Amino acid sequence: MNPDTLSAALLDVIAPLAEARRPGASEGLTAADLVLERPKNRDHGDWASNAALKLSKAVGANPREFAGEIAERLRAVDGVAEVEVAGPGFINIRLDAAAAGALAKQIVDAGEAYGTGDALAAEVINLEFVSANPTGPIHLGGTRWAAVGDALARLLSSQGARVTREYYFNDHGAQIDRFARSLVAAHEGRPTPEDGYGGAYIGDIARRVAVAYEGDIDALDAEAKQEAFRELGVSFMFDEIKASLHEFGVDFDVYFHENDLHDSGAVERAVARLRELGHIYEADGATWLETTRFGDDKDRVVIKSDGQPAYISGDLAYYLDKRERGFTQCIIMLGADHHGYVRRMMAMCAAFGDTPNVNLQILIGQLVNLVKDGQPVRMSKRAGTVVTMEDLVEIVGTDAARYALTRSSTDSNLDVDLDVLQKRTNDNPVFYVQYAHARTHNVSRNAADSGVDRSEFAPELLTHETESALLGALQEFPRIVAFAAEVREPHRVARYLEELAGLYHRWYDNCRVIPLGDQPIEPVHRTRLWLNDATGQVLRNGLTLLGVSAPERM
């Protein structure tokens, strides 16, 4: 019996009881309304429900009395071993061994589909992340967003959403000009401009531009030379960024160029739309968006008095473009320095007639620090000023990097201990989880060599306390995945996997799949193989959601 079937059974019990007390009280009530939770203390049972507390007012009953009525009927449901009422009206449910153990076969039969759902099937989501300026290699903040963003895309897709991974390619503005000037200076052997970019990569890109340019680049005047270095340099730098991301296991469906917004007239269309809606006005020779009407601290200039578009103009055009492409939700992942950006973006969303935090969602990620030998790692050999994605992957590998960056909430600063991630011990969380998965395959291989197969399944034999705990955790996986997708927090899957790995290791130490010595193979051994393989499947499904490999041998 899984949570869905238990919720359905609970609904079948509650609906007639509610109707008997107050006709119409169960109208519109669904199994999804009857939330089941795992008790923190397993002595309280396998599942707990607050349904009696939640519905008592609607049915006009004392919560504990109503819970008693529910418990009495629930005890007659097949697969339910015991039901108790606790506190003011909580219902604690314990399943019999066969009902609980049946999950092992359900998971193996479901395979990769276990943990997927359709809660987001109606959503078409644009997920924009990384979007680092093409002025240098991806730094650690961008690397964190690459790991978290890709994991979030996988999570959302697992719940039925149609997700487009998008990279906003900023090839317009002052930063690109500084990048071009830095390339020219490196080519000419001059010091890096005061506001320019340093690091060995600048010299590398400058040399590639000089070789790739068709003609004598030094024969160009200053303006033409800078434009040549800008065009080719940005192209080469972005190619490197895309290659780095691909090596990191992150590929985008759309690379959107900022220049296209300005060249296509998208800014003018966005301003015209907002003017039609009555939110644009003219003052001091400039064109303004009245964002204060929607909670911003001040109105925003969209077109400056000199006729040039202000920074927010690109945001207006880009958001409208996404909505016109059919996206119901636009999620943007931004760095810690963009906190002040959120209010104006939500005001912009509302000005277009959309719902902030629904049609537009903004996630802010905090800083990442690398630590080695107890000291912060500050500099990159290549970038000179920051540690890059390549630096991290070179030291610990892609799997460890992705897992380490995904397993913590993005709301908090993250210290990544390189010494821990290089260990092949249980202190290293990614090793701990991957090793559990590899161990499930090792058990399966040894079982096959010993003649233990899955030809028999007797779930009522899975009675050891470690089996009950392991099955309880396996039941939780679909709920954890669905909730992680709902709240946009992939780290919940990582923390779940670590808990599951620990429960599996304890089960492995206590329950044998392969008989000792000359002991005969019994139904319990074959049944435990189902549980072993089910655990391996869930570990594999979870690691896949995080974009981390699930090795079969370690």
Coordinates of C-alpha atoms in Angstrom, one line a residue:
M1 CA 0.0 0.0 0.0
N2 CA 1.5 3.3 -1.1
P3 CA 0.5 6.8 0.1
D4 CA -1.8 7.3 -2.9
T5 CA -3.8 4.1 -2.2
L6 CA -3.9 4.9 1.5
S7 CA -5.2 8.5 0.8
A8 CA -7.9 7.0 -1.4
A9 CA -8.9 4.5 1.4
L10 CA -8.9 7.4 3.8
L11 CA -11.2 9.4 1.5
D12 CA -13.6 6.4 1.2
V13 CA -13.8 6.3 5.0
I14 CA -14.1 10.0 5.7
A15 CA -16.6 11.0 2.9
P16 CA -19.6 9.0 4.2
L17 CA -18.8 10.0 7.8
A18 CA -18.7 13.7 6.9
E19 CA -22.0 13.4 4.9
A20 CA -23.7 11.7 7.8
R21 CA -22.8 14.5 10.1
R22 CA -23.5 17.4 7.7
P23 CA -24.9 16.7 4.2
G24 CA -22.7 18.3 1.5
A25 CA -19.7 18.5 3.8
S26 CA -17.7 16.1 1.6
E27 CA -18.5 17.9 -1.7
G28 CA -15.3 18.6 -3.6
L29 CA -13.2 16.6 -1.2
T30 CA -10.4 14.7 -2.9
A31 CA -7.7 12.3 -1.8
A32 CA -5.2 15.0 -2.4
D33 CA -6.8 17.1 0.4
L34 CA -6.0 14.4 2.9
V35 CA -2.4 14.9 3.5
L36 CA -0.4 12.0 4.9
E37 CA 2.9 12.6 6.6
R38 CA 5.6 10.3 8.0
P39 CA 5.8 10.6 11.8
K40 CA 9.1 11.8 13.0
N41 CA 8.9 9.0 15.6
R42 CA 8.4 5.7 13.8
D43 CA 6.9 4.3 17.1
H44 CA 3.9 6.3 16.2
G45 CA 3.2 4.3 13.0
D46 CA 3.9 4.4 9.3
W47 CA 1.7 7.4 8.4
A48 CA -0.1 10.2 10.2
S49 CA -3.1 12.3 9.1
N50 CA -4.6 15.5 10.5
A51 CA -7.8 15.0 8.4
A52 CA -10.1 15.0 11.5
L53 CA -8.6 18.3 12.7
K54 CA -8.8 19.9 9.2
L55 CA -12.5 18.8 8.6
S56 CA -14.0 19.0 12.1
K57 CA -15.3 22.5 11.7
A58 CA -16.9 21.8 8.3
V59 CA -18.7 18.7 9.7
G60 CA -19.5 20.2 13.1
A61 CA -17.7 17.7 15.2
N62 CA -15.2 17.5 18.0
P63 CA -11.8 16.8 16.2
R64 CA -10.8 13.9 18.6
E65 CA -14.3 12.4 18.5
F66 CA -14.3 12.6 14.6
A67 CA -10.8 11.1 14.5
G68 CA -12.1 8.1 16.6
E69 CA -14.9 7.5 14.1
I70 CA -12.4 7.6 11.2
A71 CA -10.0 5.3 13.1
E72 CA -12.7 2.7 13.8
R73 CA -13.5 2.4 10.1
L74 CA -10.0 2.6 8.9
R75 CA -9.0 -0.4 11.0
A76 CA -11.2 -2.6 8.7
V77 CA -9.3 -1.5 5.6
D78 CA -7.1 -4.3 4.0
G79 CA -3.5 -3.7 4.7
V80 CA -4.0 -1.5 7.8
A81 CA -2.7 -3.2 10.9
E82 CA -3.4 -0.6 13.5
V83 CA -4.9 2.9 13.9
E84 CA -4.5 5.2 16.9
V85 CA -5.9 8.6 17.8
A86 CA -3.3 11.0 19.3
G87 CA -3.5 14.4 20.9
P88 CA -6.4 16.7 19.8
G89 CA -7.2 14.5 16.8
F90 CA -4.2 13.2 14.9
I91 CA -4.6 9.8 13.3
N92 CA -1.6 7.5 13.4
I93 CA -1.7 4.5 11.0
R94 CA 0.4 1.4 10.9
L95 CA 0.3 -0.9 7.9
D96 CA 0.7 -4.6 8.1
A97 CA 4.0 -6.0 6.8
A98 CA 2.6 -7.3 3.5
A99 CA 0.9 -4.0 2.7
A100 CA 4.1 -2.1 3.5
G101 CA 6.4 -4.5 1.8
A102 CA 4.4 -4.6 -1.4
L103 CA 6.0 -1.3 -2.3
A104 CA 9.3 -3.0 -3.1
K105 CA 7.8 -4.7 -6.1
Q106 CA 5.9 -1.6 -7.2
I107 CA 9.1 0.4 -7.3
V108 CA 11.0 -2.3 -9.3
D109 CA 8.1 -2.6 -11.8
A110 CA 7.8 1.2 -12.1
G111 CA 11.6 1.6 -12.7
E112 CA 12.6 5.1 -13.9
A113 CA 8.9 6.3 -13.6
Y114 CA 8.9 5.9 -9.8
G115 CA 8.8 9.4 -8.4
T116 CA 7.4 11.1 -11.4
G117 CA 4.0 12.8 -11.4
D118 CA 1.7 15.1 -13.4
A119 CA 1.1 17.9 -10.9
L120 CA 2.7 20.4 -13.3
A121 CA 1.4 19.0 -16.5
A122 CA -0.4 22.2 -17.3
E123 CA 2.7 24.4 -17.0
V124 CA 5.0 25.5 -19.8
I125 CA 8.1 26.8 -18.0
N126 CA 10.9 29.0 -19.2
L127 CA 13.9 28.4 -16.8
E128 CA 16.6 31.0 -17.3
F129 CA 19.8 30.3 -15.4
V130 CA 23.6 30.9 -15.4
S131 CA 23.4 33.6 -18.1
A132 CA 26.9 34.7 -17.3
N133 CA 28.3 37.6 -19.3
P134 CA 30.6 36.4 -22.1
T135 CA 33.5 38.3 -20.6
G136 CA 35.3 35.5 -18.9
P137 CA 35.0 31.9 -17.7
I138 CA 32.1 30.9 -15.5
H139 CA 32.8 31.6 -11.8
L140 CA 31.6 29.7 -8.8
G141 CA 28.3 31.5 -8.5
G142 CA 27.5 30.7 -12.1
T143 CA 28.6 27.1 -11.5
R144 CA 26.3 26.8 -8.6
W145 CA 23.4 28.0 -10.7
A146 CA 24.4 25.6 -13.5
A147 CA 24.1 22.6 -11.1
V148 CA 21.0 23.8 -9.3
G149 CA 19.3 25.1 -12.5
D150 CA 19.7 21.9 -14.4
A151 CA 18.6 19.8 -11.4
L152 CA 15.5 22.1 -11.1
A153 CA 14.7 21.6 -14.8
R154 CA 14.8 17.8 -14.3
L155 CA 12.6 18.1 -11.2
L156 CA 10.0 20.2 -12.9
S157 CA 10.0 17.9 -16.0
S158 CA 9.6 14.9 -13.7
Q159 CA 6.3 16.4 -12.5
G160 CA 4.9 16.8 -16.1
A161 CA 6.0 20.4 -16.9
R162 CA 7.3 21.3 -20.3
V163 CA 10.6 23.0 -19.5
T164 CA 12.8 25.1 -21.7
R165 CA 16.3 25.8 -20.4
E166 CA 17.3 29.2 -21.5
Y167 CA 20.6 31.2 -21.4
Y168 CA 20.4 35.0 -21.7
F169 CA 23.4 35.9 -23.8
N170 CA 24.4 39.5 -22.8
D171 CA 26.2 40.7 -25.9
H172 CA 25.2 44.3 -25.5
G173 CA 26.4 47.1 -23.2
A174 CA 29.3 48.5 -21.2
Q175 CA 30.7 45.2 -20.0
I176 CA 31.2 44.0 -23.5
D177 CA 33.0 47.2 -24.4
R178 CA 35.4 46.8 -21.5
F179 CA 36.0 43.2 -22.5
A180 CA 36.9 44.3 -26.1
R181 CA 39.2 47.0 -24.8
S182 CA 40.9 44.4 -22.6
L183 CA 41.5 42.2 -25.6
V184 CA 42.9 45.0 -27.7
A185 CA 45.3 46.0 -24.9
A186 CA 46.5 42.4 -24.5
H187 CA 47.0 42.1 -28.3
E188 CA 49.0 45.3 -28.3
G189 CA 51.1 44.4 -25.2
R190 CA 49.6 47.2 -23.1
P191 CA 48.5 46.9 -19.4
T192 CA 44.9 45.9 -18.8
P193 CA 42.6 49.0 -18.8
E194 CA 41.7 50.2 -15.3
D195 CA 38.1 49.0 -15.7
G196 CA 39.0 46.0 -17.8
Y197 CA 39.3 42.3 -17.4
G198 CA 42.6 40.5 -16.4
G199 CA 43.7 36.9 -16.3
A200 CA 45.5 34.7 -18.7
Y201 CA 42.3 33.9 -20.6
I202 CA 42.3 37.4 -22.0
G203 CA 45.6 36.9 -23.7
D204 CA 44.4 33.5 -25.0
I205 CA 41.3 35.0 -26.6
A206 CA 43.2 37.9 -28.0
R207 CA 45.7 35.6 -29.8
R208 CA 42.8 33.6 -31.2
V209 CA 41.1 36.7 -32.5
A210 CA 44.3 37.9 -34.2
V211 CA 44.7 34.5 -35.9
A212 CA 41.0 34.2 -36.9
Y213 CA 40.6 37.7 -38.3
E214 CA 40.6 37.7 -42.1
G215 CA 43.1 40.4 -43.0
D216 CA 45.5 42.5 -41.1
I217 CA 43.8 43.4 -37.8
D218 CA 46.5 45.9 -37.0
A219 CA 45.8 47.9 -40.1
L220 CA 42.3 48.8 -38.7
D221 CA 41.6 52.1 -37.1
A222 CA 41.0 52.0 -33.3
E223 CA 37.2 51.8 -33.6
A224 CA 37.2 49.1 -36.2
K225 CA 39.9 47.1 -34.3
Q226 CA 37.8 47.2 -31.1
E227 CA 34.7 46.1 -33.0
A228 CA 36.7 43.2 -34.5
F229 CA 38.0 42.1 -31.1
R230 CA 34.5 42.5 -29.7
E231 CA 32.7 40.4 -32.3
L232 CA 35.2 37.6 -32.5
G233 CA 36.3 37.7 -28.8
V234 CA 32.7 37.4 -27.5
S235 CA 32.1 34.5 -29.9
F236 CA 35.2 32.7 -28.8
M237 CA 34.5 33.3 -25.1
F238 CA 30.9 32.2 -25.4
D239 CA 32.0 29.0 -27.2
E240 CA 34.2 28.3 -24.2
I241 CA 31.4 28.9 -21.8
K242 CA 29.1 26.5 -23.7
A243 CA 31.8 23.9 -23.9
S244 CA 32.4 24.2 -20.1
L245 CA 28.7 23.8 -19.4
H246 CA 28.4 20.8 -21.7
E247 CA 31.3 19.1 -19.9
F248 CA 29.5 19.9 -16.7
G249 CA 26.4 18.1 -18.0
V250 CA 24.4 21.2 -18.6
D251 CA 23.0 22.0 -22.1
F252 CA 20.5 24.7 -23.0
D253 CA 17.6 24.6 -25.3
V254 CA 17.7 28.3 -26.2
Y255 CA 20.6 30.8 -26.2
F256 CA 18.8 34.2 -26.4
H257 CA 20.9 37.2 -27.5
E258 CA 20.3 40.5 -25.8
N259 CA 21.1 42.3 -29.0
D260 CA 18.1 40.7 -30.7
L261 CA 15.8 42.6 -28.4
H262 CA 17.2 45.9 -29.5
D263 CA 17.6 45.0 -33.2
S264 CA 14.1 43.4 -33.6
G265 CA 12.0 46.3 -32.2
A266 CA 11.0 44.2 -29.1
V267 CA 11.7 47.1 -26.8
E268 CA 9.4 49.3 -28.7
R269 CA 6.7 46.7 -28.7
A270 CA 6.9 46.2 -25.0
V271 CA 6.7 50.0 -24.3
A272 CA 3.7 50.2 -26.7
R273 CA 2.0 47.4 -24.8
L274 CA 2.5 49.0 -21.5
R275 CA 1.4 52.3 -22.9
E276 CA -1.9 50.7 -24.0
L277 CA -2.3 49.4 -20.5
G278 CA -1.9 52.9 -19.1
H279 CA 1.4 52.5 -17.2
I280 CA 3.7 54.6 -19.3
Y281 CA 4.1 58.4 -19.0
E282 CA 6.6 61.1 -20.2
A283 CA 8.5 63.3 -17.8
D284 CA 11.7 65.3 -18.0
G285 CA 12.2 64.3 -21.6
A286 CA 12.2 60.6 -20.7
T287 CA 9.7 57.7 -20.9
W288 CA 8.8 56.2 -17.6
L289 CA 7.1 53.0 -16.3
E290 CA 4.9 53.7 -13.3
T291 CA 6.2 50.7 -11.2
T292 CA 5.3 52.4 -7.9
R293 CA 1.6 51.5 -8.7
F294 CA 2.7 47.9 -8.3
G295 CA 4.9 48.0 -5.2
D296 CA 8.2 49.4 -6.5
D297 CA 10.0 52.0 -4.5
K298 CA 10.2 54.4 -7.4
D299 CA 9.1 54.6 -11.0
R300 CA 11.6 53.5 -13.7
V301 CA 13.0 55.2 -16.7
V302 CA 12.5 53.0 -19.8
I303 CA 13.8 55.4 -22.5
K304 CA 16.3 58.0 -21.4
S305 CA 16.1 61.7 -22.4
D306 CA 18.7 61.1 -25.0
G307 CA 16.5 58.5 -26.7
Q308 CA 18.6 55.6 -25.6
P309 CA 16.9 52.6 -23.9
A310 CA 17.5 52.3 -20.1
Y311 CA 18.6 48.9 -18.6
I312 CA 15.1 47.9 -17.6
S313 CA 13.9 48.2 -21.2
G314 CA 15.6 45.0 -22.1
D315 CA 13.9 43.3 -19.1
L316 CA 10.5 44.5 -20.3
A317 CA 11.1 43.3 -23.9
Y318 CA 12.5 39.9 -22.8
Y319 CA 9.7 39.1 -20.4
L320 CA 7.0 40.0 -22.9
D321 CA 8.9 37.9 -25.5
K322 CA 8.8 34.9 -23.2
R323 CA 5.1 35.2 -22.5
E324 CA 4.4 35.6 -26.2
R325 CA 6.3 32.4 -26.8
G326 CA 3.7 30.7 -24.7
F327 CA 5.4 30.2 -21.3
T328 CA 3.0 30.2 -18.4
Q329 CA 5.8 30.5 -15.9
C330 CA 9.1 32.4 -16.3
I331 CA 11.7 31.4 -13.7
I332 CA 14.9 33.4 -13.4
M333 CA 17.8 32.4 -11.3
L334 CA 20.0 35.3 -10.2
G335 CA 23.0 36.0 -8.0
A336 CA 23.1 37.5 -4.5
D337 CA 23.9 40.9 -5.9
H338 CA 20.4 41.1 -7.5
H339 CA 18.2 41.3 -4.4
G340 CA 17.3 44.9 -5.2
Y341 CA 16.3 43.8 -8.6
V342 CA 13.4 41.7 -7.5
R343 CA 10.9 44.4 -6.6
R344 CA 11.1 46.2 -9.9
M345 CA 10.8 42.9 -11.9
M346 CA 7.7 41.9 -10.0
A347 CA 6.2 45.4 -10.6
M348 CA 7.0 45.0 -14.3
C349 CA 5.2 41.6 -14.3
A350 CA 2.1 43.1 -12.6
A351 CA 2.2 46.1 -15.1
F352 CA 1.8 43.6 -17.9
G353 CA -1.3 42.2 -16.2
D354 CA 0.4 39.1 -14.9
T355 CA 0.7 37.6 -11.4
P356 CA 4.0 38.2 -9.6
N357 CA 5.6 35.1 -8.1
V358 CA 3.4 32.9 -10.4
N359 CA 4.0 34.0 -14.0
L360 CA 7.3 35.5 -13.0
Q361 CA 9.4 33.8 -10.3
I362 CA 12.9 34.9 -9.2
L363 CA 15.3 32.8 -7.3
I364 CA 18.3 34.4 -5.6
G365 CA 21.4 32.3 -4.9
Q366 CA 24.0 33.2 -2.3
L367 CA 27.8 33.0 -2.6
V368 CA 30.0 30.0 -2.9
N369 CA 33.4 29.7 -1.3
L370 CA 36.0 27.0 -1.8
V371 CA 38.0 25.8 1.2
K372 CA 41.2 23.7 1.1
D373 CA 43.3 22.8 4.1
G374 CA 41.0 25.0 6.1
Q375 CA 41.7 28.1 4.1
P376 CA 39.7 29.8 1.4
V377 CA 40.8 29.3 -2.2
R378 CA 40.8 32.7 -3.8
M379 CA 42.5 32.7 -7.2
S380 CA 42.2 30.8 -10.5
K381 CA 45.3 29.9 -12.5
R382 CA 43.6 31.0 -15.7
A383 CA 41.1 33.6 -14.7
G384 CA 43.4 35.3 -12.3
T385 CA 40.8 36.9 -10.1
V386 CA 38.1 34.3 -9.4
V387 CA 37.8 30.5 -9.1
T388 CA 36.1 29.0 -12.1
M389 CA 33.9 26.0 -13.1
E390 CA 36.9 24.4 -14.7
D391 CA 39.0 24.8 -11.5
L392 CA 36.4 23.1 -9.4
V393 CA 35.8 20.2 -11.8
E394 CA 39.5 19.7 -12.3
I395 CA 40.0 19.2 -8.5
V396 CA 36.9 17.1 -7.6
G397 CA 35.2 16.0 -10.8
T398 CA 31.8 16.8 -12.2
D399 CA 29.7 14.5 -10.0
A400 CA 31.2 15.7 -6.7
A401 CA 31.0 19.3 -7.9
R402 CA 27.4 19.1 -9.0
Y403 CA 26.3 17.2 -5.9
A404 CA 28.1 19.6 -3.5
L405 CA 26.6 22.7 -5.2
T406 CA 23.1 21.2 -5.2
R407 CA 22.8 19.7 -1.7
S408 CA 22.4 23.0 0.2
S409 CA 19.7 25.6 0.0
T410 CA 20.6 28.4 -2.4
D411 CA 19.3 30.8 0.3
S412 CA 22.5 30.3 2.3
N413 CA 26.2 30.9 1.6
L414 CA 28.0 27.7 0.8
D415 CA 31.5 26.6 1.8
V416 CA 32.7 23.7 -0.4
D417 CA 35.4 21.8 1.4
L418 CA 37.6 20.4 -1.4
D419 CA 39.4 18.0 1.0
V420 CA 36.1 16.3 1.9
L421 CA 35.0 16.0 -1.7
Q422 CA 38.2 14.3 -2.7
K423 CA 37.8 11.6 0.0
R424 CA 36.5 8.1 -0.8
T425 CA 34.9 7.8 2.6
N426 CA 31.4 8.3 4.2
D427 CA 32.5 11.9 5.1
N428 CA 32.0 12.7 1.4
P429 CA 28.2 12.9 0.8
V430 CA 28.3 12.2 -2.9
F431 CA 30.6 9.1 -2.3
Y432 CA 28.2 8.0 0.5
V433 CA 25.2 8.0 -1.8
Q434 CA 26.9 6.7 -4.9
Y435 CA 28.5 3.9 -2.8
A436 CA 25.1 2.9 -1.6
H437 CA 23.9 2.6 -5.2
A438 CA 26.9 0.6 -6.2
R439 CA 26.4 -1.7 -3.2
T440 CA 22.9 -2.5 -4.4
H441 CA 24.3 -3.7 -7.7
N442 CA 27.0 -5.7 -5.9
V443 CA 24.3 -7.4 -3.9
S444 CA 22.4 -8.2 -7.0
R445 CA 25.5 -9.6 -8.8
N446 CA 26.4 -11.8 -5.8
A447 CA 22.8 -12.9 -5.4
A448 CA 22.7 -14.0 -9.1
D449 CA 26.0 -16.0 -8.5
S450 CA 24.4 -17.7 -5.5
G451 CA 21.2 -18.6 -7.2
V452 CA 19.0 -15.9 -5.5
D453 CA 16.6 -14.4 -7.9
R454 CA 13.3 -12.4 -7.9
S455 CA 11.1 -15.4 -8.8
E456 CA 9.3 -15.1 -5.5
F457 CA 7.9 -12.2 -3.6
A458 CA 6.5 -12.5 -0.1
P459 CA 6.3 -9.0 1.3
E460 CA 4.8 -10.2 4.6
L461 CA 8.3 -11.5 5.4
L462 CA 9.9 -8.0 5.5
T463 CA 9.4 -7.6 9.2
H464 CA 12.8 -6.5 10.5
E465 CA 12.9 -3.0 11.9
T466 CA 15.5 -1.9 9.4
E467 CA 13.2 -3.2 6.6
S468 CA 10.3 -1.2 8.0
A469 CA 12.5 2.0 8.1
L470 CA 13.8 1.4 4.6
L471 CA 10.4 0.9 3.1
G472 CA 9.1 3.9 4.9
A473 CA 11.8 6.0 3.3
L474 CA 11.2 4.5 -0.2
Q475 CA 7.5 5.5 0.1
E476 CA 8.5 9.1 0.7
F477 CA 10.4 9.5 -2.6
P478 CA 7.5 10.6 -4.8
R479 CA 6.4 13.2 -2.2
I480 CA 9.9 14.5 -1.7
V481 CA 10.4 15.0 -5.5
A482 CA 7.0 16.6 -5.9
F483 CA 7.6 19.0 -3.0
A484 CA 11.1 19.8 -4.2
A485 CA 9.7 20.8 -7.6
E486 CA 6.9 22.8 -6.0
V487 CA 9.2 24.9 -3.8
R488 CA 12.0 25.0 -6.4
E489 CA 14.5 23.3 -4.0
P490 CA 16.6 20.5 -5.5
H491 CA 18.6 20.2 -2.3
R492 CA 15.7 18.3 -0.7
V493 CA 16.3 15.4 -3.0
A494 CA 20.0 15.3 -2.1
R495 CA 19.3 15.3 1.6
Y496 CA 16.7 12.6 1.1
L497 CA 19.2 10.4 -0.8
E498 CA 21.7 10.7 2.1
E499 CA 19.1 9.6 4.5
L500 CA 18.0 6.7 2.3
A501 CA 21.7 5.6 1.8
G502 CA 22.1 5.5 5.6
L503 CA 19.0 3.4 6.0
Y504 CA 20.1 1.0 3.3
H505 CA 23.6 0.6 4.8
R506 CA 22.0 -0.3 8.2
W507 CA 19.6 -2.7 6.5
Y508 CA 22.6 -4.3 4.6
D509 CA 24.3 -4.9 8.0
N510 CA 21.3 -6.6 9.5
C511 CA 19.4 -8.5 6.8
R512 CA 21.0 -11.0 4.4
V513 CA 19.9 -11.4 0.8
I514 CA 22.3 -14.4 0.3
P515 CA 22.1 -17.3 2.8
L516 CA 25.1 -18.2 4.9
G517 CA 27.1 -21.2 4.0
D518 CA 25.0 -24.2 3.1
Q519 CA 21.7 -22.7 4.3
P520 CA 18.9 -23.1 1.7
I521 CA 17.6 -20.2 -0.3
E522 CA 14.3 -19.2 1.3
P523 CA 11.4 -16.9 0.2
V524 CA 12.7 -14.2 2.5
H525 CA 16.0 -14.0 0.6
R526 CA 14.3 -13.6 -2.8
T527 CA 11.9 -11.0 -1.3
R528 CA 14.8 -9.1 0.2
L529 CA 16.4 -9.0 -3.3
W530 CA 13.3 -7.1 -4.4
L531 CA 13.8 -4.6 -1.6
N532 CA 17.5 -4.3 -2.5
D533 CA 16.8 -3.6 -6.1
A534 CA 14.0 -1.2 -5.3
T535 CA 16.4 0.8 -3.2
G536 CA 18.9 0.9 -6.0
Q537 CA 16.2 2.1 -8.4
V538 CA 15.3 5.0 -6.1
L539 CA 18.9 6.0 -5.5
R540 CA 19.4 6.0 -9.2
N541 CA 16.3 8.0 -9.9
G542 CA 17.3 10.6 -7.3
L543 CA 20.8 10.9 -8.5
T544 CA 19.6 11.3 -12.1
L545 CA 17.3 14.2 -11.0
L546 CA 20.5 15.9 -9.7
G547 CA 22.4 15.3 -12.8
V548 CA 24.8 13.0 -11.0
S549 CA 25.9 9.6 -12.2
A550 CA 24.9 6.4 -10.4
P551 CA 27.9 4.0 -10.8
E552 CA 27.3 0.3 -10.6
R553 CA 30.9 -0.4 -9.2
M554 CA 33.1 1.7 -7.0

